[in-house]
């Protein structure tokens, strides 16, 4: 079964950092680009960034709202994608989803992990 | 940045047809993808590349895209179709994913 499982969410103070993980199973992880999408409470979906597969250079792109604060990386040997979030703000409070990408669509989604930024 | 516009809500009676629109500048030249999100659950891809369905998605779900509007059509609507629906494109010029604001489908 193809599956993505996010972890690492929690309560964090403004200005602090947090790293989320996304573990894939049931498919060849390294063959796919991976994205992160978030959803603030009661709001819509927001794409925040992605990392290409190594075959396409493993490069990354980010939404303007997180560029310079968030970093996406991957460890294909462990089937994990990471989202490192620095200088967190209260407006970063959201459910964070990782996705497996296919032809620029978000084909498979994890169940999400909740990040709450509050003092 | 590219903007996708969806109606906040659509209501339909069971057994009828629901149409959810997604407007964008020359959206007909892009590939549009649609997601269904039920309360407390992760989104699910229901239509990709304008009109294709992933395996397991009922044929009742279909999509079209032309000009400045893409449309998700759900035939013979059931109570289980009640959910939020989001359209999405990839903005190639900036390599960014873009979502519409979402449409809440209510089954009367």
PDB file of C-alpha atoms in Angstrom:
ATOM      1  CA  UNK A   1       0.000   0.000   0.000  1.00  0.00           C
ATOM      2  CA  UNK A   2       1.315   3.422  -0.939  1.00  0.00           C
ATOM      3  CA  UNK A   3       1.465   5.535   2.197  1.00  0.00           C
ATOM      4  CA  UNK A   4       2.886   8.765   3.573  1.00  0.00           C
ATOM      5  CA  UNK A   5       3.158   9.423   7.294  1.00  0.00           C
ATOM      6  CA  UNK A   6       4.046  12.825   8.707  1.00  0.00           C
ATOM      7  CA  UNK A   7       5.501  13.349  12.165  1.00  0.00           C
ATOM      8  CA  UNK A   8       7.191  15.998  14.249  1.00  0.00           C
ATOM      9  CA  UNK A   9       4.354  18.446  14.789  1.00  0.00           C
ATOM     10  CA  UNK A  10       3.566  20.041  18.114  1.00  0.00           C
ATOM     11  CA  UNK A  11       3.400  23.241  20.106  1.00  0.00           C
ATOM     12  CA  UNK A  12       6.282  25.659  19.574  1.00  0.00           C
ATOM     13  CA  UNK A  13       6.923  29.244  20.609  1.00  0.00           C
ATOM     14  CA  UNK A  14       7.165  32.047  18.060  1.00  0.00           C
ATOM     15  CA  UNK A  15      10.676  32.485  16.735  1.00  0.00           C
ATOM     16  CA  UNK A  16      11.649  28.883  17.418  1.00  0.00           C
ATOM     17  CA  UNK A  17      12.311  26.066  14.957  1.00  0.00           C
ATOM     18  CA  UNK A  18      10.714  22.728  14.185  1.00  0.00           C
ATOM     19  CA  UNK A  19      11.459  19.892  11.796  1.00  0.00           C
ATOM     20  CA  UNK A  20       8.730  17.761  10.274  1.00  0.00           C
ATOM     21  CA  UNK A  21       9.317  14.368   8.704  1.00  0.00           C
ATOM     22  CA  UNK A  22       7.400  12.536   6.007  1.00  0.00           C
ATOM     23  CA  UNK A  23       8.062   8.816   5.657  1.00  0.00           C
ATOM     24  CA  UNK A  24       6.971   7.044   2.494  1.00  0.00           C
ATOM     25  CA  UNK A  25       6.290   3.374   1.957  1.00  0.00           C
ATOM     26  CA  UNK A  26       4.925   1.117  -0.762  1.00  0.00           C
ATOM     27  CA  UNK A  27       6.702   2.897  -3.612  1.00  0.00           C
ATOM     28  CA  UNK A  28      10.178   3.875  -4.823  1.00  0.00           C
ATOM     29  CA  UNK A  29      10.492   7.083  -2.839  1.00  0.00           C
ATOM     30  CA  UNK A  30      13.441   8.468  -4.768  1.00  0.00           C
ATOM     31  CA  UNK A  31      11.542   8.446  -8.057  1.00  0.00           C
ATOM     32  CA  UNK A  32       9.116  11.170  -6.991  1.00  0.00           C
ATOM     33  CA  UNK A  33       9.054  14.862  -6.267  1.00  0.00           C
ATOM     34  CA  UNK A  34       7.587  15.607  -2.851  1.00  0.00           C
ATOM     35  CA  UNK A  35       5.629  18.652  -1.780  1.00  0.00           C
ATOM     36  CA  UNK A  36       4.473  20.156   1.499  1.00  0.00           C
ATOM     37  CA  UNK A  37       1.021  21.716   1.746  1.00  0.00           C
ATOM     38  CA  UNK A  38      -0.488  23.338   4.820  1.00  0.00           C
ATOM     39  CA  UNK A  39      -3.954  24.254   5.998  1.00  0.00           C
ATOM     40  CA  UNK A  40      -4.523  26.867   8.677  1.00  0.00           C
ATOM     41  CA  UNK A  41      -7.503  26.304  10.979  1.00  0.00           C
ATOM     42  CA  UNK A  42     -10.731  26.819   9.043  1.00  0.00           C
ATOM     43  CA  UNK A  43      -8.857  27.899   5.922  1.00  0.00           C
ATOM     44  CA  UNK A  44      -7.991  26.486   2.521  1.00  0.00           C
ATOM     45  CA  UNK A  45      -4.973  24.645   1.224  1.00  0.00           C
ATOM     46  CA  UNK A  46      -1.656  26.439   0.736  1.00  0.00           C
ATOM     47  CA  UNK A  47       1.252  24.931  -1.190  1.00  0.00           C
ATOM     48  CA  UNK A  48       4.473  25.842   0.563  1.00  0.00           C
ATOM     49  CA  UNK A  49       7.198  24.067  -1.370  1.00  0.00           C
ATOM     50  CA  UNK A  50       8.566  20.984  -3.051  1.00  0.00           C
ATOM     51  CA  UNK A  51      11.743  19.072  -3.777  1.00  0.00           C
ATOM     52  CA  UNK A  52      12.400  17.392  -7.082  1.00  0.00           C
ATOM     53  CA  UNK A  53      13.677  13.863  -7.363  1.00  0.00           C
ATOM     54  CA  UNK A  54      17.410  13.357  -7.725  1.00  0.00           C
ATOM     55  CA  UNK A  55      16.847  12.494 -11.380  1.00  0.00           C
ATOM     56  CA  UNK A  56      15.701  16.087 -11.852  1.00  0.00           C
ATOM     57  CA  UNK A  57      18.443  17.595  -9.769  1.00  0.00           C
ATOM     58  CA  UNK A  58      16.820  17.409  -6.336  1.00  0.00           C
ATOM     59  CA  UNK A  59      16.238  21.160  -6.444  1.00  0.00           C
ATOM     60  CA  UNK A  60      13.617  22.959  -4.405  1.00  0.00           C
ATOM     61  CA  UNK A  61      11.071  25.715  -4.818  1.00  0.00           C
ATOM     62  CA  UNK A  62       9.146  27.592  -2.134  1.00  0.00           C
ATOM     63  CA  UNK A  63       6.126  29.806  -1.750  1.00  0.00           C
ATOM     64  CA  UNK A  64       6.902  33.439  -1.037  1.00  0.00           C
ATOM     65  CA  UNK A  65       5.275  33.154   2.396  1.00  0.00           C
ATOM     66  CA  UNK A  66       7.941  30.745   3.650  1.00  0.00           C
ATOM     67  CA  UNK A  67      10.950  31.356   1.409  1.00  0.00           C
ATOM     68  CA  UNK A  68      14.053  31.985   3.466  1.00  0.00           C
ATOM     69  CA  UNK A  69      12.529  30.472   6.623  1.00  0.00           C
ATOM     70  CA  UNK A  70      11.568  26.951   5.520  1.00  0.00           C
ATOM     71  CA  UNK A  71      13.836  24.324   3.958  1.00  0.00           C
ATOM     72  CA  UNK A  72      12.827  21.059   2.345  1.00  0.00           C
ATOM     73  CA  UNK A  73      15.269  18.166   2.108  1.00  0.00           C
ATOM     74  CA  UNK A  74      15.124  14.445   1.454  1.00  0.00           C
ATOM     75  CA  UNK A  75      16.906  11.252   2.380  1.00  0.00           C
ATOM     76  CA  UNK A  76      16.007   8.699  -0.254  1.00  0.00           C
ATOM     77  CA  UNK A  77      17.921   5.948   1.529  1.00  0.00           C
ATOM     78  CA  UNK A  78      15.478   6.299   4.431  1.00  0.00           C
ATOM     79  CA  UNK A  79      12.419   7.210   2.315  1.00  0.00           C
ATOM     80  CA  UNK A  80      11.987  10.478   4.233  1.00  0.00           C
ATOM     81  CA  UNK A  81      11.311  14.048   3.250  1.00  0.00           C
ATOM     82  CA  UNK A  82      11.867  16.815   5.768  1.00  0.00           C
ATOM     83  CA  UNK A  83      10.479  20.283   6.306  1.00  0.00           C
ATOM     84  CA  UNK A  84      12.700  22.434   8.472  1.00  0.00           C
ATOM     85  CA  UNK A  85      10.824  25.500   9.736  1.00  0.00           C
ATOM     86  CA  UNK A  86      12.777  28.372  11.259  1.00  0.00           C
ATOM     87  CA  UNK A  87      11.681  31.659  12.816  1.00  0.00           C
ATOM     88  CA  UNK A  88       8.159  30.365  13.212  1.00  0.00           C
ATOM     89  CA  UNK A  89       5.281  32.822  13.375  1.00  0.00           C
ATOM     90  CA  UNK A  90       1.795  32.450  14.827  1.00  0.00           C
ATOM     91  CA  UNK A  91       0.447  32.487  11.262  1.00  0.00           C
ATOM     92  CA  UNK A  92       2.370  29.276  10.542  1.00  0.00           C
ATOM     93  CA  UNK A  93      -0.113  27.438  12.758  1.00  0.00           C
ATOM     94  CA  UNK A  94      -1.643  24.778  10.518  1.00  0.00           C
ATOM     95  CA  UNK A  95      -1.963  21.138   9.620  1.00  0.00           C
ATOM     96  CA  UNK A  96       1.040  20.256   7.474  1.00  0.00           C
ATOM     97  CA  UNK A  97       0.672  17.614   4.790  1.00  0.00           C
ATOM     98  CA  UNK A  98       3.319  16.019   2.636  1.00  0.00           C
ATOM     99  CA  UNK A  99       2.375  14.794  -0.807  1.00  0.00           C
ATOM    100  CA  UNK A 100       3.784  12.586  -3.519  1.00  0.00           C
ATOM    101  CA  UNK A 101       3.729  14.531  -6.735  1.00  0.00           C
ATOM    102  CA  UNK A 102       2.905  13.266 -10.195  1.00  0.00           C
ATOM    103  CA  UNK A 103       2.797  15.517 -13.239  1.00  0.00           C
ATOM    104  CA  UNK A 104       2.409  18.557 -10.983  1.00  0.00           C
ATOM    105  CA  UNK A 105      -0.604  17.116  -9.188  1.00  0.00           C
ATOM    106  CA  UNK A 106      -0.535  16.059  -5.541  1.00  0.00           C
ATOM    107  CA  UNK A 107      -1.314  12.417  -6.042  1.00  0.00           C
ATOM    108  CA  UNK A 108      -0.893  10.925  -2.575  1.00  0.00           C
ATOM    109  CA  UNK A 109      -1.320  12.737   0.746  1.00  0.00           C
ATOM    110  CA  UNK A 110      -0.271  11.905   4.266  1.00  0.00           C
ATOM    111  CA  UNK A 111      -2.676  12.246   7.164  1.00  0.00           C
ATOM    112  CA  UNK A 112      -1.064  15.513   8.264  1.00  0.00           C
ATOM    113  CA  UNK A 113       0.681  16.725  11.397  1.00  0.00           C
ATOM    114  CA  UNK A 114      -0.467  19.681  13.488  1.00  0.00           C
ATOM    115  CA  UNK A 115       1.863  22.589  14.190  1.00  0.00           C
ATOM    116  CA  UNK A 116       0.771  25.200  16.710  1.00  0.00           C
ATOM    117  CA  UNK A 117       2.871  28.316  17.112  1.00  0.00           C
ATOM    118  CA  UNK A 118       1.971  30.086  20.317  1.00  0.00           C
ATOM    119  CA  UNK A 119       3.586  31.564  23.383  1.00  0.00           C
TER     120      UNK A 119
ATOM    121  CA  UNK B   1       1.010  35.435  -8.783  1.00  0.00           C
ATOM    122  CA  UNK B   2      -1.616  33.295 -10.430  1.00  0.00           C
ATOM    123  CA  UNK B   3      -5.077  33.396  -8.856  1.00  0.00           C
ATOM    124  CA  UNK B   4      -7.759  30.694  -8.973  1.00  0.00           C
ATOM    125  CA  UNK B   5     -11.311  31.708  -8.069  1.00  0.00           C
ATOM    126  CA  UNK B   6     -13.924  29.266  -6.789  1.00  0.00           C
ATOM    127  CA  UNK B   7     -17.430  29.908  -5.466  1.00  0.00           C
ATOM    128  CA  UNK B   8     -17.473  29.521  -1.669  1.00  0.00           C
ATOM    129  CA  UNK B   9     -20.425  27.162  -1.731  1.00  0.00           C
ATOM    130  CA  UNK B  10     -22.567  25.016  -4.008  1.00  0.00           C
ATOM    131  CA  UNK B  11     -25.741  23.208  -2.960  1.00  0.00           C
ATOM    132  CA  UNK B  12     -27.430  20.350  -4.761  1.00  0.00           C
ATOM    133  CA  UNK B  13     -30.138  17.792  -4.055  1.00  0.00           C
ATOM    134  CA  UNK B  14     -29.275  14.094  -3.979  1.00  0.00           C
ATOM    135  CA  UNK B  15     -29.323  12.524  -7.412  1.00  0.00           C
ATOM    136  CA  UNK B  16     -28.782  15.822  -9.174  1.00  0.00           C
ATOM    137  CA  UNK B  17     -25.635  17.172 -10.849  1.00  0.00           C
ATOM    138  CA  UNK B  18     -23.184  19.451  -9.075  1.00  0.00           C
ATOM    139  CA  UNK B  19     -20.893  21.736 -11.017  1.00  0.00           C
ATOM    140  CA  UNK B  20     -18.015  23.483  -9.264  1.00  0.00           C
ATOM    141  CA  UNK B  21     -16.131  26.100 -11.225  1.00  0.00           C
ATOM    142  CA  UNK B  22     -12.561  27.322 -11.023  1.00  0.00           C
ATOM    143  CA  UNK B  23     -11.688  30.542 -12.792  1.00  0.00           C
ATOM    144  CA  UNK B  24      -8.252  31.758 -13.812  1.00  0.00           C
ATOM    145  CA  UNK B  25      -6.556  33.744 -16.517  1.00  0.00           C
ATOM    146  CA  UNK B  26      -6.263  31.444 -19.569  1.00  0.00           C
ATOM    147  CA  UNK B  27      -6.726  28.455 -17.297  1.00  0.00           C
ATOM    148  CA  UNK B  28      -7.615  26.453 -20.395  1.00  0.00           C
ATOM    149  CA  UNK B  29      -3.919  26.424 -21.251  1.00  0.00           C
ATOM    150  CA  UNK B  30      -3.021  24.761 -17.946  1.00  0.00           C
ATOM    151  CA  UNK B  31      -3.620  21.340 -16.445  1.00  0.00           C
ATOM    152  CA  UNK B  32      -6.161  21.527 -13.651  1.00  0.00           C
ATOM    153  CA  UNK B  33      -6.395  19.099 -10.775  1.00  0.00           C
ATOM    154  CA  UNK B  34      -9.240  18.692  -8.279  1.00  0.00           C
ATOM    155  CA  UNK B  35      -9.212  17.504  -4.666  1.00  0.00           C
ATOM    156  CA  UNK B  36     -11.967  16.411  -2.305  1.00  0.00           C
ATOM    157  CA  UNK B  37     -11.540  17.023   1.411  1.00  0.00           C
ATOM    158  CA  UNK B  38     -13.999  15.698   3.968  1.00  0.00           C
ATOM    159  CA  UNK B  39     -14.018  17.101   7.519  1.00  0.00           C
ATOM    160  CA  UNK B  40     -11.040  16.002   9.556  1.00  0.00           C
ATOM    161  CA  UNK B  41      -9.463  14.150   6.651  1.00  0.00           C
ATOM    162  CA  UNK B  42      -6.604  14.745   4.234  1.00  0.00           C
ATOM    163  CA  UNK B  43      -7.468  15.843   0.693  1.00  0.00           C
ATOM    164  CA  UNK B  44      -7.889  13.220  -2.011  1.00  0.00           C
ATOM    165  CA  UNK B  45      -7.139  13.736  -5.699  1.00  0.00           C
ATOM    166  CA  UNK B  46     -10.342  13.106  -7.655  1.00  0.00           C
ATOM    167  CA  UNK B  47      -9.501  14.524 -11.086  1.00  0.00           C
ATOM    168  CA  UNK B  48      -6.104  15.278 -12.639  1.00  0.00           C
ATOM    169  CA  UNK B  49      -5.005  16.778 -15.929  1.00  0.00           C
ATOM    170  CA  UNK B  50      -8.399  18.448 -16.424  1.00  0.00           C
ATOM    171  CA  UNK B  51     -10.458  15.291 -16.867  1.00  0.00           C
ATOM    172  CA  UNK B  52      -8.643  12.091 -15.847  1.00  0.00           C
ATOM    173  CA  UNK B  53      -9.632  10.095 -12.783  1.00  0.00           C
ATOM    174  CA  UNK B  54      -7.243   8.262 -10.467  1.00  0.00           C
ATOM    175  CA  UNK B  55      -8.029   4.628  -9.907  1.00  0.00           C
ATOM    176  CA  UNK B  56     -10.820   4.154  -7.398  1.00  0.00           C
ATOM    177  CA  UNK B  57     -12.562   7.440  -8.138  1.00  0.00           C
ATOM    178  CA  UNK B  58     -16.139   6.890  -9.367  1.00  0.00           C
ATOM    179  CA  UNK B  59     -17.005   7.765 -12.947  1.00  0.00           C
ATOM    180  CA  UNK B  60     -19.563  10.191 -11.528  1.00  0.00           C
ATOM    181  CA  UNK B  61     -16.650  12.611 -11.124  1.00  0.00           C
ATOM    182  CA  UNK B  62     -15.522  14.359 -14.291  1.00  0.00           C
ATOM    183  CA  UNK B  63     -13.738  17.518 -15.281  1.00  0.00           C
ATOM    184  CA  UNK B  64     -13.450  19.953 -18.142  1.00  0.00           C
ATOM    185  CA  UNK B  65     -11.311  22.986 -18.845  1.00  0.00           C
ATOM    186  CA  UNK B  66     -11.566  25.686 -21.480  1.00  0.00           C
ATOM    187  CA  UNK B  67     -10.905  29.381 -21.804  1.00  0.00           C
ATOM    188  CA  UNK B  68     -10.976  30.973 -18.382  1.00  0.00           C
ATOM    189  CA  UNK B  69     -12.949  28.325 -16.495  1.00  0.00           C
ATOM    190  CA  UNK B  70     -12.386  24.764 -15.380  1.00  0.00           C
ATOM    191  CA  UNK B  71     -15.299  22.751 -14.050  1.00  0.00           C
ATOM    192  CA  UNK B  72     -15.628  19.725 -11.794  1.00  0.00           C
ATOM    193  CA  UNK B  73     -18.890  17.895 -12.445  1.00  0.00           C
ATOM    194  CA  UNK B  74     -20.346  15.358 -10.051  1.00  0.00           C
ATOM    195  CA  UNK B  75     -23.248  13.367 -11.480  1.00  0.00           C
ATOM    196  CA  UNK B  76     -25.906  11.666  -9.372  1.00  0.00           C
ATOM    197  CA  UNK B  77     -24.692  13.377  -6.219  1.00  0.00           C
ATOM    198  CA  UNK B  78     -24.766  11.331  -3.017  1.00  0.00           C
ATOM    199  CA  UNK B  79     -24.650  12.375   0.605  1.00  0.00           C
ATOM    200  CA  UNK B  80     -21.098  11.052   0.811  1.00  0.00           C
ATOM    201  CA  UNK B  81     -19.982  13.642  -1.742  1.00  0.00           C
ATOM    202  CA  UNK B  82     -20.519  16.435   0.761  1.00  0.00           C
ATOM    203  CA  UNK B  83     -17.055  17.939   1.194  1.00  0.00           C
ATOM    204  CA  UNK B  84     -14.773  20.829   0.331  1.00  0.00           C
ATOM    205  CA  UNK B  85     -13.406  20.777  -3.202  1.00  0.00           C
ATOM    206  CA  UNK B  86     -10.230  22.530  -4.321  1.00  0.00           C
ATOM    207  CA  UNK B  87      -8.868  23.160  -7.780  1.00  0.00           C
ATOM    208  CA  UNK B  88      -5.120  23.399  -8.348  1.00  0.00           C
ATOM    209  CA  UNK B  89      -2.703  24.259 -11.119  1.00  0.00           C
ATOM    210  CA  UNK B  90       1.053  24.522 -11.458  1.00  0.00           C
ATOM    211  CA  UNK B  91       2.319  27.974 -12.302  1.00  0.00           C
ATOM    212  CA  UNK B  92       5.236  27.090 -14.556  1.00  0.00           C
ATOM    213  CA  UNK B  93       6.716  30.572 -14.801  1.00  0.00           C
ATOM    214  CA  UNK B  94       7.494  30.584 -11.084  1.00  0.00           C
ATOM    215  CA  UNK B  95       7.422  26.832 -10.417  1.00  0.00           C
ATOM    216  CA  UNK B  96       4.725  27.185  -7.787  1.00  0.00           C
ATOM    217  CA  UNK B  97       1.684  25.175  -6.877  1.00  0.00           C
ATOM    218  CA  UNK B  98      -1.514  27.221  -6.685  1.00  0.00           C
ATOM    219  CA  UNK B  99      -4.824  26.262  -5.065  1.00  0.00           C
ATOM    220  CA  UNK B 100      -8.219  27.800  -5.431  1.00  0.00           C
ATOM    221  CA  UNK B 101      -9.929  28.984  -2.274  1.00  0.00           C
ATOM    222  CA  UNK B 102     -12.157  25.921  -2.091  1.00  0.00           C
ATOM    223  CA  UNK B 103     -15.859  25.247  -2.534  1.00  0.00           C
ATOM    224  CA  UNK B 104     -18.066  23.674   0.093  1.00  0.00           C
ATOM    225  CA  UNK B 105     -20.495  21.251  -1.526  1.00  0.00           C
ATOM    226  CA  UNK B 106     -23.684  20.785   0.469  1.00  0.00           C
ATOM    227  CA  UNK B 107     -26.055  17.946  -0.355  1.00  0.00           C
ATOM    228  CA  UNK B 108     -29.540  19.116   0.549  1.00  0.00           C
TER     229      UNK B 108
END
